[in-house]
XYZ file of C-alpha atoms in Angstrom:
182
model
C 45.021 -83.370 -12.889
C 47.089 -85.824 -14.787
C 46.912 -86.640 -18.316
C 46.361 -90.247 -19.658
C 49.771 -91.217 -20.657
C 51.193 -93.607 -23.317
C 54.173 -95.495 -21.782
C 55.813 -95.451 -25.415
C 55.236 -91.628 -25.799
C 55.469 -89.499 -22.574
C 53.452 -86.631 -22.240
C 54.765 -83.065 -22.706
C 54.844 -80.830 -19.767
C 54.072 -77.292 -18.786
C 56.016 -76.443 -15.498
C 54.535 -73.362 -14.110
C 57.860 -72.195 -12.909
C 56.553 -68.635 -12.153
C 54.248 -69.787 -9.119
C 55.952 -68.812 -5.634
C 58.721 -66.507 -7.784
C 56.802 -63.687 -9.663
C 54.632 -61.713 -7.452
C 52.353 -62.291 -4.331
C 49.511 -64.625 -4.043
C 47.098 -62.797 -6.017
C 49.610 -62.521 -8.922
C 50.054 -66.435 -8.377
C 46.037 -66.829 -8.774
C 46.350 -65.542 -12.144
C 49.387 -67.601 -12.933
C 47.939 -70.870 -11.889
C 44.562 -70.027 -13.667
C 46.358 -69.438 -16.868
C 48.737 -72.570 -16.486
C 46.102 -74.937 -15.791
C 43.695 -73.713 -18.625
C 46.773 -73.539 -20.836
C 47.946 -77.168 -20.008
C 44.398 -78.559 -20.422
C 43.812 -76.927 -23.789
C 47.228 -77.826 -25.263
C 46.995 -81.338 -23.716
C 50.177 -80.737 -21.403
C 50.603 -82.340 -18.145
C 50.908 -79.320 -15.320
C 53.400 -79.478 -12.878
C 53.897 -76.666 -10.291
C 56.725 -76.228 -7.789
C 56.180 -76.106 -4.074
C 54.087 -73.184 -3.486
C 51.296 -72.029 -1.292
C 48.298 -73.042 -3.558
C 49.315 -76.366 -3.289
C 47.858 -76.351 0.274
C 44.731 -74.190 -0.616
C 43.242 -75.877 -3.846
C 42.120 -79.381 -4.563
C 43.050 -79.363 -8.190
C 46.562 -78.469 -7.755
C 48.870 -80.929 -9.612
C 51.684 -82.483 -7.578
C 55.175 -81.922 -8.073
C 56.697 -83.995 -10.694
C 60.090 -85.012 -12.147
C 61.336 -82.301 -14.299
C 63.989 -82.512 -17.013
C 67.372 -80.808 -16.479
C 67.231 -76.707 -17.009
C 68.851 -76.930 -20.000
C 66.461 -79.324 -21.631
C 63.484 -76.826 -20.584
C 62.027 -74.497 -23.385
C 61.214 -70.888 -21.713
C 57.741 -69.887 -22.295
C 56.730 -66.409 -21.365
C 54.223 -63.762 -21.721
C 55.055 -60.409 -23.363
C 55.097 -58.424 -19.699
C 58.047 -60.795 -18.619
C 59.805 -60.786 -21.926
C 60.106 -57.053 -21.503
C 61.450 -57.026 -18.052
C 64.892 -56.170 -18.176
C 66.087 -58.379 -15.124
C 64.061 -61.370 -16.220
C 65.674 -60.826 -19.894
C 69.354 -60.735 -17.959
C 68.288 -64.101 -16.050
C 67.152 -65.821 -19.152
C 70.229 -64.836 -21.355
C 72.277 -67.350 -19.210
C 70.376 -70.018 -20.376
C 70.073 -72.032 -23.494
C 69.080 -71.345 -26.216
C 69.837 -67.479 -25.359
C 73.198 -67.739 -24.062
C 74.152 -69.211 -27.255
C 72.433 -66.283 -29.332
C 74.638 -63.926 -27.273
C 77.841 -65.791 -27.810
C 77.119 -65.662 -31.613
C 76.165 -62.048 -31.716
C 79.235 -61.187 -29.373
C 76.799 -58.872 -27.407
C 76.034 -58.661 -23.517
C 72.276 -58.140 -23.713
C 69.592 -59.172 -25.693
C 66.938 -56.731 -26.861
C 63.130 -57.541 -26.338
C 62.856 -58.185 -30.212
C 65.767 -60.511 -30.252
C 64.254 -62.537 -27.302
C 60.727 -62.883 -28.733
C 62.265 -64.118 -31.933
C 63.933 -66.829 -30.024
C 61.492 -67.889 -27.432
C 57.905 -68.981 -27.713
C 55.408 -66.688 -26.391
C 51.806 -66.960 -24.777
C 49.134 -64.438 -24.551
C 45.363 -64.234 -24.060
C 44.604 -65.676 -27.358
C 46.587 -68.910 -26.235
C 43.512 -69.807 -23.843
C 40.729 -68.591 -26.121
C 37.783 -70.832 -25.892
C 37.215 -71.175 -29.574
C 39.990 -73.551 -30.664
C 40.053 -71.835 -34.177
C 41.125 -68.622 -32.533
C 43.553 -70.207 -30.248
C 47.176 -69.193 -30.880
C 50.485 -70.567 -29.470
C 53.381 -68.317 -30.577
C 56.378 -70.982 -31.265
C 58.874 -68.508 -32.471
C 62.176 -69.804 -33.416
C 60.950 -73.141 -34.682
C 60.812 -74.607 -31.131
C 59.255 -77.737 -31.229
C 58.970 -80.083 -28.270
C 59.952 -83.821 -28.614
C 58.056 -86.393 -26.799
C 58.446 -85.757 -23.101
C 59.665 -82.304 -23.613
C 58.955 -79.515 -21.191
C 57.959 -75.848 -21.279
C 58.635 -73.862 -18.363
C 56.278 -70.977 -17.874
C 56.998 -67.608 -16.757
C 54.729 -64.584 -16.626
C 52.008 -62.794 -14.755
C 48.900 -63.292 -17.286
C 46.718 -60.561 -15.947
C 44.641 -60.271 -19.137
C 41.070 -58.968 -19.402
C 39.018 -61.103 -17.468
C 36.739 -61.575 -20.726
C 39.399 -64.007 -21.597
C 38.761 -66.438 -18.648
C 34.913 -65.901 -18.457
C 34.215 -68.778 -21.017
C 36.211 -71.075 -18.737
C 34.446 -70.504 -15.822
C 33.304 -73.892 -14.756
C 37.006 -75.224 -15.085
C 38.118 -72.203 -13.031
C 35.755 -73.089 -10.546
C 36.819 -76.660 -10.251
C 40.440 -75.558 -10.349
C 39.994 -73.266 -7.383
C 37.901 -75.277 -5.231
C 39.085 -75.087 -1.992
C 40.928 -78.112 -0.010
C 38.867 -79.378 2.881
C 41.429 -78.180 5.517
C 41.063 -74.697 4.079
C 37.104 -75.048 4.018
C 37.200 -75.632 7.773
C 38.812 -72.160 8.273
C 36.789 -70.151 6.244
């Protein structure tokens, strides 16, 4: 899906970087469901890496041009933020690497990480707009054309997804080539 764009103001982007990198195909279904809903609800253009779902589902967005890594704002769910390996990897990227330098430490605690990075959770895709939340810690605001880099597993209670049933059925419509195999 692509957003209507105004050439004077490029759309903000959600890059679902976790697809194909965190977990197997079952995990990626949850990741893509969350990413597609989050992008639609927050009016972001969804870009995906080259992952197997691109060949399976009709609604999967195409690859797009991404800004350089240092311009992408990491956005993660609490499960990934708590993972020591991911924290170590993320700490090598800005703004976290500068936080480590400033503090003179080798590792960030989960609390420090959550203070620096925006987070998402089930409330980020609440069907009621007044209940929807997007925790943007550390005063991160995206400039026009800015990019959020999404990481997480997003395995929330399915009651969170139920109000979005119609959108998810559309999102996961099988591609014609896959339909012939099933």
